[in-house]
Coordinates of C-alpha atoms (C1' of nucleotides) in Angstrom, one line a residue:
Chain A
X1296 CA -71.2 3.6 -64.7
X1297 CA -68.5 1.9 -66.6
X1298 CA -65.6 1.2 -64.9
X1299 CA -62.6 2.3 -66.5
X1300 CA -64.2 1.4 -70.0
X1301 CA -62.6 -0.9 -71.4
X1302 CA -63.2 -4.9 -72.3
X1303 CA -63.1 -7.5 -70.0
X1304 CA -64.1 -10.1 -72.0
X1305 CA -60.2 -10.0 -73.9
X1306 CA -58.6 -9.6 -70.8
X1307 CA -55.4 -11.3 -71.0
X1308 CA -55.5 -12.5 -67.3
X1309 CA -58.8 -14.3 -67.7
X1310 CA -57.0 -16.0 -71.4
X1311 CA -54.6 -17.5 -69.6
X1312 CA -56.5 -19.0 -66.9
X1313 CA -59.2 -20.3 -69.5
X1314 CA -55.9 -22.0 -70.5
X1315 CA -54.1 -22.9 -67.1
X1316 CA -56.6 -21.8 -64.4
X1317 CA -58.4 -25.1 -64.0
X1318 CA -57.7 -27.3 -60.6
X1319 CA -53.6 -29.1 -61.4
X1320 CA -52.8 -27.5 -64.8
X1321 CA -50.4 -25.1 -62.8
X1322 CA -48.9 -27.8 -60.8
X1323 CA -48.6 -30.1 -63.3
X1324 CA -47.0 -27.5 -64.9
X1325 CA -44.6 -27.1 -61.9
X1326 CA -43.7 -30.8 -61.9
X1327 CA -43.0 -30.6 -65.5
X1328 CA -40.3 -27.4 -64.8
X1329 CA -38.8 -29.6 -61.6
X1330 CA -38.2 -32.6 -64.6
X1331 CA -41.3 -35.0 -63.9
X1332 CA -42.4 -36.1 -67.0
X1333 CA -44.1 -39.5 -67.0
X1334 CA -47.9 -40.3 -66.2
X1335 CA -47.8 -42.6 -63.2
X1336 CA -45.1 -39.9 -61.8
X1337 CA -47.1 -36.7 -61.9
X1338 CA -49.9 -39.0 -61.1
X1339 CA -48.2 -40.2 -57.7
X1340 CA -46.8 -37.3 -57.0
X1341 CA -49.9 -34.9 -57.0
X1342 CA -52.3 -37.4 -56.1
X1343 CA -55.0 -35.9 -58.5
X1344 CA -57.5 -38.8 -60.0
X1345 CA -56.5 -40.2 -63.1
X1346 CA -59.0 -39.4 -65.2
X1347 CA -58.7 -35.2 -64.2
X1348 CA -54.7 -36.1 -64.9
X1349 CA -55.2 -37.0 -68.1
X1350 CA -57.9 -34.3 -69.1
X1351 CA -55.2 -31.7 -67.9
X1352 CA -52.1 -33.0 -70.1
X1353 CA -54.5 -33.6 -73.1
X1354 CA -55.4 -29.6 -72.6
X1355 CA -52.0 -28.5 -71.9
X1356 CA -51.0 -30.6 -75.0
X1357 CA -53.8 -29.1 -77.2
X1358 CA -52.8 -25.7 -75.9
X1359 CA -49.4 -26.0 -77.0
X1360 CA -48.0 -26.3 -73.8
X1361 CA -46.8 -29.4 -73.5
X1362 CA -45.9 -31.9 -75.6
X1363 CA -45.8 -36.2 -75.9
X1364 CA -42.3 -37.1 -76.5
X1365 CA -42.5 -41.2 -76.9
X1366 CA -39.5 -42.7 -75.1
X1367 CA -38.3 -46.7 -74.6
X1368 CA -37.4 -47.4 -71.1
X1369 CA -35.7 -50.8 -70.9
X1370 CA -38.1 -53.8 -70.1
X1371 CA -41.0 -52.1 -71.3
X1372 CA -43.2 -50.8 -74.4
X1373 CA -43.1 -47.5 -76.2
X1374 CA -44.7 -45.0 -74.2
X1375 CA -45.0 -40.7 -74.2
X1376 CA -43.7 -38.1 -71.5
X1377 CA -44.8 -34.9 -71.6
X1378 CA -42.2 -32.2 -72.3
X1379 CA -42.7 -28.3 -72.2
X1380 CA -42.4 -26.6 -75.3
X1381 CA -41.5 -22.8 -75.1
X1382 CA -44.9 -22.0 -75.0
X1383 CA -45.1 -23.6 -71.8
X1384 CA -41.5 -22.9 -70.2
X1385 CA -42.6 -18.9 -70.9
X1386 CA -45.0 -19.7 -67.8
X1387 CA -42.1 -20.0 -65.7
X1388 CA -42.6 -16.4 -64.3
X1389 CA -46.0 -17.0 -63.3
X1390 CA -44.9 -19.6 -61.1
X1391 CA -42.3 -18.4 -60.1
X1392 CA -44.4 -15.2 -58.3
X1393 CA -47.1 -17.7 -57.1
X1394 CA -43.9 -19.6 -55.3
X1395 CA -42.8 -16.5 -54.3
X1396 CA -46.1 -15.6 -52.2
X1397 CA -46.6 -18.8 -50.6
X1398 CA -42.9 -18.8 -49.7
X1399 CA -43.9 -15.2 -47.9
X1400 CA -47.2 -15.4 -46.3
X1401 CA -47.4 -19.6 -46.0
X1402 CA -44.4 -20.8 -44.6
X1403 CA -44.6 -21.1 -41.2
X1404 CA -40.8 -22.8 -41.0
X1405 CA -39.4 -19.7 -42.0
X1406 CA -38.0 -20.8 -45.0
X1407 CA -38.7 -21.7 -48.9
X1408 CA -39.3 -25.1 -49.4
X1409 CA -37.9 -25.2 -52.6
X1410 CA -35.0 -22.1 -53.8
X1411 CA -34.3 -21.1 -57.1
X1412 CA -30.5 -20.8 -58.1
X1413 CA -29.1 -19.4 -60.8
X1414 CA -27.6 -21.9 -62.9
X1415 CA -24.4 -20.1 -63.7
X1416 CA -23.4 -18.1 -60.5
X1417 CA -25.5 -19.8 -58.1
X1418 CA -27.3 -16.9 -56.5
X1419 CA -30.5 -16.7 -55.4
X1420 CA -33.1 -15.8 -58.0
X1421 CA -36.4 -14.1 -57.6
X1422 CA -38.4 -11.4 -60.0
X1423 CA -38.7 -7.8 -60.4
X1424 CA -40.6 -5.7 -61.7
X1425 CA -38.7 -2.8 -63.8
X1426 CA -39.2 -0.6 -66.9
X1427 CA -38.0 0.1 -70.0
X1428 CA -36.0 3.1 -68.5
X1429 CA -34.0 0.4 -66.4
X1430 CA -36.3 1.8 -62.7
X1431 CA -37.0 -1.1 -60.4
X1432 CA -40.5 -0.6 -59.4
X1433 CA -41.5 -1.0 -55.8
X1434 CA -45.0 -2.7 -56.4
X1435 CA -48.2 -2.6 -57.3
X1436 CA -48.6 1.1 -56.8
X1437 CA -45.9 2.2 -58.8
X1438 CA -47.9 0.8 -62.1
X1439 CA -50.5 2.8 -64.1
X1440 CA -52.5 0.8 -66.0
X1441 CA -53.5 2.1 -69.5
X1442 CA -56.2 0.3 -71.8
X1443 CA -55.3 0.0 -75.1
X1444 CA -58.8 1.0 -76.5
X1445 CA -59.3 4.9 -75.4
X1446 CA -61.6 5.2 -72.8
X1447 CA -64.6 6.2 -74.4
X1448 CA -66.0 9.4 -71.3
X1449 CA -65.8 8.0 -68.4
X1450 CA -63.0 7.4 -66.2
X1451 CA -64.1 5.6 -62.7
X1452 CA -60.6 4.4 -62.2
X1453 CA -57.5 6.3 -63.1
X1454 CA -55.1 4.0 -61.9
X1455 CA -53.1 1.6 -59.3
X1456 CA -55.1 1.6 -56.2
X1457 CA -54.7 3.6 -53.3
X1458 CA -53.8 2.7 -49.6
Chain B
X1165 CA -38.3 -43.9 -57.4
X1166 CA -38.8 -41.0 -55.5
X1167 CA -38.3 -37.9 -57.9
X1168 CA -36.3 -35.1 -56.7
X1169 CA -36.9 -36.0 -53.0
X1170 CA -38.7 -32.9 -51.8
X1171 CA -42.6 -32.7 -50.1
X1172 CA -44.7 -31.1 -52.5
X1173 CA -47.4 -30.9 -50.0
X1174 CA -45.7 -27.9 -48.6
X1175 CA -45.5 -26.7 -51.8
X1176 CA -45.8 -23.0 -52.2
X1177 CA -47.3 -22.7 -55.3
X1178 CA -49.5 -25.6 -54.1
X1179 CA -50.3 -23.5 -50.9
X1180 CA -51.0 -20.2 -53.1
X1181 CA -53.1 -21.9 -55.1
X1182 CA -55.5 -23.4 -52.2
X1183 CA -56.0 -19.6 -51.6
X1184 CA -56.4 -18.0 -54.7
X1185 CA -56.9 -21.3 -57.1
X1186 CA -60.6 -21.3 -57.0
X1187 CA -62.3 -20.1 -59.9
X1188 CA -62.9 -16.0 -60.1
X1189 CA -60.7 -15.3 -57.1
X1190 CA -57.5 -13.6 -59.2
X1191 CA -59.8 -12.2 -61.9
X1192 CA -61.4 -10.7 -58.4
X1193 CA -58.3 -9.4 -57.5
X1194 CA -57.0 -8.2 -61.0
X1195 CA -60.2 -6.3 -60.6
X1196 CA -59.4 -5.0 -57.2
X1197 CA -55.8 -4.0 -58.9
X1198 CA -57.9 -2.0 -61.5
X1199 CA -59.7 0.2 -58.6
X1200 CA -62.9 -1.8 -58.8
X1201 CA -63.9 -2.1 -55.4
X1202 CA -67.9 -2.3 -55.2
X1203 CA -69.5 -5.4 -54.9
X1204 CA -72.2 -4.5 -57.8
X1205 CA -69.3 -3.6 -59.8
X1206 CA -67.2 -6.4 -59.2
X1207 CA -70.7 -8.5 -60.0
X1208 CA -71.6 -6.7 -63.5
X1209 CA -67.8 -6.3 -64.7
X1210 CA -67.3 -10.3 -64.2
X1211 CA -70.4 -11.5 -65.0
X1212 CA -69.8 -13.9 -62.0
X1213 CA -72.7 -15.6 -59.9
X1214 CA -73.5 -13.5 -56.8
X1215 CA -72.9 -16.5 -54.3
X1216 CA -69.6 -17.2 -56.0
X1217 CA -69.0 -14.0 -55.4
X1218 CA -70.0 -13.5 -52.0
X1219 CA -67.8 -16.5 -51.6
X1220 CA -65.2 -15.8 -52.9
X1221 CA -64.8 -12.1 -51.4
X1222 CA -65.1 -13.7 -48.1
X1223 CA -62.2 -15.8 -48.2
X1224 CA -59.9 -13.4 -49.6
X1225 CA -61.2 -11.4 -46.9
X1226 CA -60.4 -14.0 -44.4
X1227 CA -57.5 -14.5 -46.0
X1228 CA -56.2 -11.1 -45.0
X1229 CA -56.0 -10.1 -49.1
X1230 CA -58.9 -7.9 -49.2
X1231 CA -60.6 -6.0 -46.4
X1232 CA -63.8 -4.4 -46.0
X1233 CA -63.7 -0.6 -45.4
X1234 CA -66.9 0.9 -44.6
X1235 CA -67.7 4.2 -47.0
X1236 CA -71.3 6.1 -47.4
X1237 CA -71.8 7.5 -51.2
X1238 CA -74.2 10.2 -51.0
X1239 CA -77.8 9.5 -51.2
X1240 CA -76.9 5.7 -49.8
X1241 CA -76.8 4.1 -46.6
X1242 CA -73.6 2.9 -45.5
X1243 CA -71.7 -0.1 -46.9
X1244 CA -68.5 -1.6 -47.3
X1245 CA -65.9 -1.7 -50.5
X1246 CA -63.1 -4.6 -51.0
X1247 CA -59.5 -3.1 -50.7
X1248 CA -56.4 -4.5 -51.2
X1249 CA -54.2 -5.3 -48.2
X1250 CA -50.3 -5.8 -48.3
X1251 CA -50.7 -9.6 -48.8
X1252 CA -52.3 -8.7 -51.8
X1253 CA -50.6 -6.3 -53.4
X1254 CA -48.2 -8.8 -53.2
X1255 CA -49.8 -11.4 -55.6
X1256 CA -49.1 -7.9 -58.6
X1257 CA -46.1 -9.9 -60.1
X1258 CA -48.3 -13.2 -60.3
X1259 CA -51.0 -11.4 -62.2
X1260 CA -48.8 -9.6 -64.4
X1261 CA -46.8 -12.6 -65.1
X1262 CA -50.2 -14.2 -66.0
X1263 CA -50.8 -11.4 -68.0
X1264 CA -47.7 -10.9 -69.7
X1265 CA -47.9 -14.6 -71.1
X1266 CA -51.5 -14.2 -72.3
X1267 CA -50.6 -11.1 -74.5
X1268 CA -47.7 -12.7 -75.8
X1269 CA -49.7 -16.0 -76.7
X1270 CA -53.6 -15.1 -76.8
X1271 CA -53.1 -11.9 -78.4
X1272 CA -54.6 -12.1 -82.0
X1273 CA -55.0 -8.7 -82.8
X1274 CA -51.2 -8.1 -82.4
X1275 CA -51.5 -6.1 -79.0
X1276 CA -52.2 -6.6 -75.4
X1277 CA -55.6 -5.1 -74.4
X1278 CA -54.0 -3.5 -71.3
X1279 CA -50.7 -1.5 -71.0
X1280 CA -48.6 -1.0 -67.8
X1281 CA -46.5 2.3 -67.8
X1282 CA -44.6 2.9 -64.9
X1283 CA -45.6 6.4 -62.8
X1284 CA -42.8 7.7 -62.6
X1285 CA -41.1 7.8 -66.0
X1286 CA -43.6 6.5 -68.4
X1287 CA -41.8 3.2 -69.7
X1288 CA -43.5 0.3 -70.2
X1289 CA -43.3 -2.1 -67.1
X1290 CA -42.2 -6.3 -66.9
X1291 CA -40.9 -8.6 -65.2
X1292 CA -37.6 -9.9 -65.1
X1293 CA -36.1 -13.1 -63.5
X1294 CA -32.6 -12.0 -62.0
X1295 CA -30.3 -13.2 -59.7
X1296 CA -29.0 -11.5 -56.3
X1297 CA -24.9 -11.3 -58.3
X1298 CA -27.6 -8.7 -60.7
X1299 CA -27.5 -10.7 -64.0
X1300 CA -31.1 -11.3 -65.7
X1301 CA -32.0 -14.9 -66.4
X1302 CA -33.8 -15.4 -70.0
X1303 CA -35.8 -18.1 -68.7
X1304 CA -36.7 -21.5 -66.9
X1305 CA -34.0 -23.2 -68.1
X1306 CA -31.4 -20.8 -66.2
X1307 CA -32.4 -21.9 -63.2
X1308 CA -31.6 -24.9 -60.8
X1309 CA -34.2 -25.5 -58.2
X1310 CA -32.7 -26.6 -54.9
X1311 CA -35.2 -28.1 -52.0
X1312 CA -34.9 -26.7 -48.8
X1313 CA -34.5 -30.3 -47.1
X1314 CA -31.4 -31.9 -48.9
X1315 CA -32.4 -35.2 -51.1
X1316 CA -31.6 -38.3 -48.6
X1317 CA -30.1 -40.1 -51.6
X1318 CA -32.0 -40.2 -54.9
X1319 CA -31.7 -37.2 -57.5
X1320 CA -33.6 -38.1 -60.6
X1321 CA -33.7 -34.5 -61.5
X1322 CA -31.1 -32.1 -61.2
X1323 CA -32.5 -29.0 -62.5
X1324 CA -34.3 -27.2 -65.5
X1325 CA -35.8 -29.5 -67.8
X1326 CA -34.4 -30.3 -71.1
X1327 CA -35.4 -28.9 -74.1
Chain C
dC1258 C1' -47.5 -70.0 -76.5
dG1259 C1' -50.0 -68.5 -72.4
dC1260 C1' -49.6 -65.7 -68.0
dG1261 C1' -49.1 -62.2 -65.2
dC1262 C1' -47.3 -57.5 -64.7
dT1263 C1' -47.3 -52.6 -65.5
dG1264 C1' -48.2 -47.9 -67.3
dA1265 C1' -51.9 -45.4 -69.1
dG1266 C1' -56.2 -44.6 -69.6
dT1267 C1' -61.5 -45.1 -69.3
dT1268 C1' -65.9 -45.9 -66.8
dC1269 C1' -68.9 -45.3 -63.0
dG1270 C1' -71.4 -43.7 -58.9
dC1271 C1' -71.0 -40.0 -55.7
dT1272 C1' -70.1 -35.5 -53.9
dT1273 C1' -68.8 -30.9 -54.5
dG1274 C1' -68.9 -26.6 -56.9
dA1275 C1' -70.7 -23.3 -60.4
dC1276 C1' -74.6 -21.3 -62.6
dG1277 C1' -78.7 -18.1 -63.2
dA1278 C1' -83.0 -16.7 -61.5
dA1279 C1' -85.8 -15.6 -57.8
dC1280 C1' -86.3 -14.1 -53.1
dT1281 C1' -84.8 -11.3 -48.8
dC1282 C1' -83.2 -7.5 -46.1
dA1283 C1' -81.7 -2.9 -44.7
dC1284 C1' -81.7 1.6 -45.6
dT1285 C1' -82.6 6.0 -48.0
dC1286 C1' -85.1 9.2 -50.7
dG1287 C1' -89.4 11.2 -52.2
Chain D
dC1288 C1' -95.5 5.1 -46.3
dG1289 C1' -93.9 3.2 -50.5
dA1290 C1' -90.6 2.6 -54.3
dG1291 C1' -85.7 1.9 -55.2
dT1292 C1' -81.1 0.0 -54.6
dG1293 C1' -76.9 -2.5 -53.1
dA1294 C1' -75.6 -6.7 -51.1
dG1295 C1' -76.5 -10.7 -50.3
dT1296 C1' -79.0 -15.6 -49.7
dT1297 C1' -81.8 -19.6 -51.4
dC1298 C1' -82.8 -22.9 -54.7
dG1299 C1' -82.9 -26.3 -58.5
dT1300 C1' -80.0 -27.7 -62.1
dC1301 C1' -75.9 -28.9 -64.3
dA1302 C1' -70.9 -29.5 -64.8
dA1303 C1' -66.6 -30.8 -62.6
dG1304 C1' -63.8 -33.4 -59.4
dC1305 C1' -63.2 -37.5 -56.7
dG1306 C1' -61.7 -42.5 -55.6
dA1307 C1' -62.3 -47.2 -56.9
dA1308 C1' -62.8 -50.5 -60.3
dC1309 C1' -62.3 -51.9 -64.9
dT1310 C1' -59.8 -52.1 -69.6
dC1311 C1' -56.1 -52.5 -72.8
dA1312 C1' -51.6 -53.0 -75.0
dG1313 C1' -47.3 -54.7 -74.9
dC1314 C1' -43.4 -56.8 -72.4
dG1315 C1' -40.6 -60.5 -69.8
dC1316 C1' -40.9 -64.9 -68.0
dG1317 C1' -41.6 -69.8 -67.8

DNA sequence: CGCGCTGAGTTCGCTTGACGAACTCACTCG
DNA sequence: CGAGTGAGTTCGTCAAGCGAACTCAGCGCG
């Protein structure tokens, strides 16, 4: 009755949301990777209360994902902006296929709101899905999932879903 | 004042999120990726309130990322299982990417807790950011994001953010 | 020096959402 | 007919998100 036996609880899916899954982290994560940086900014920019605002960035912060940088603008006192560290600019991906959906299946305009260039050549950039053997893979389909613990008997699922 | 000049309420990642953001929906859906399909099984394998649930199956449903086929096990009356449509095979790269940065980061005991091999040949499967010229990005800070609607005049940011 | 301004929080009621247990309903098998 | 089961629904409780109001520190200005 097991499904495909093996242990939820360390899925690495459900890890990263307990880290990034809660409502803003991921767009205050996008504003940090589009350069915003300051408090009142992200504040203004993704109209989420204040006090959620500052729960998220302490989280992120804690998490390793972001970190305060103190900075001096002129006229004013020392304050912090929150800069990614690598821990947090390795999310990129991640966004970068949620952007990717939305731009598919929720644009109505036809087009991406916001493209993605390459910095040196100035093409379009999007992601793939390959293998070590260099194959671009299609999808979903062409994946077979294989836990790292051995199934113990049963085997309910043996791989990508069907139609 | 303005950073970067572009509407983030048309934001894709923001419009992704209002449909899959909610709490359980993409473990829901890693799940569906995994060949889990039955409602009980979805139930005991998350550990997930039934009204949640039920919730949350329905908009994805309504969503057009699952649909309900009808199917009659043996020794049952007829019901209907959760399958993956188009739309959501689609989200694959967003989970994986999820997934790929909690096994590099959450990961204590040195390996992820679920492989991907690709059918075909084997290999082991990621994702890689390219460009359409065919060069492979290493990360965020090779790309410049360009909005769709030019900046009027402000451009606080004018790409990846600094280290 | 005292005053007001500003960025960054914090506090406070209120509403929404998640939770787990109990209840319902429709069938099927014995 | 009666027990069993999958798929919900209902309910009371508790946590989270919300907007508005309040706090606090340091700065420029007069």
């Amino acid at each position: 009755m097991d499904e495909s036996g093996w242990d939820r609880s360390r899925c690495s899916v459900a890890g990263t949301l307990a880290v990034v899954g809660e409502k803003w982290s991921l767009l205050v994560l996008r504003e940090a990777f589009l350069g915003v940086r300051r408090f009142a900014d992200l504040q203004r920019v993704l109209g989420a209360p204040r006090a959620v605002l500052t729960d998220r960035l302490n989280t992120l912060v804690a998490e390793g994902l972001l970190r305060r940088v103190p900075y001096r603008a002129e006229g004013e006192r020392q304050r912090h902006e929150y800069r990614l560290t690598q821990k947090g600019l390795d999310l990129y991906p991640a966004l970068v296929a949620l952007m990717a959906w939305g731009d598919r299946y929720l644009s109505e305009d036809g087009e991406a709101p916001l493209g993605l260039r390459h910095r040196d050549c100035g093409e379009r950039v999007h992601l793939a899905l390959v293998c070590d053997a260099g194959h671009e893979l299609s999808g979903a389909r062409d994946v077979r999932p294989v836990p790292a613990v051995q199934p113990p008997a049963a085997a309910v699922s043996g791989g990508a879903p069907p139609r």
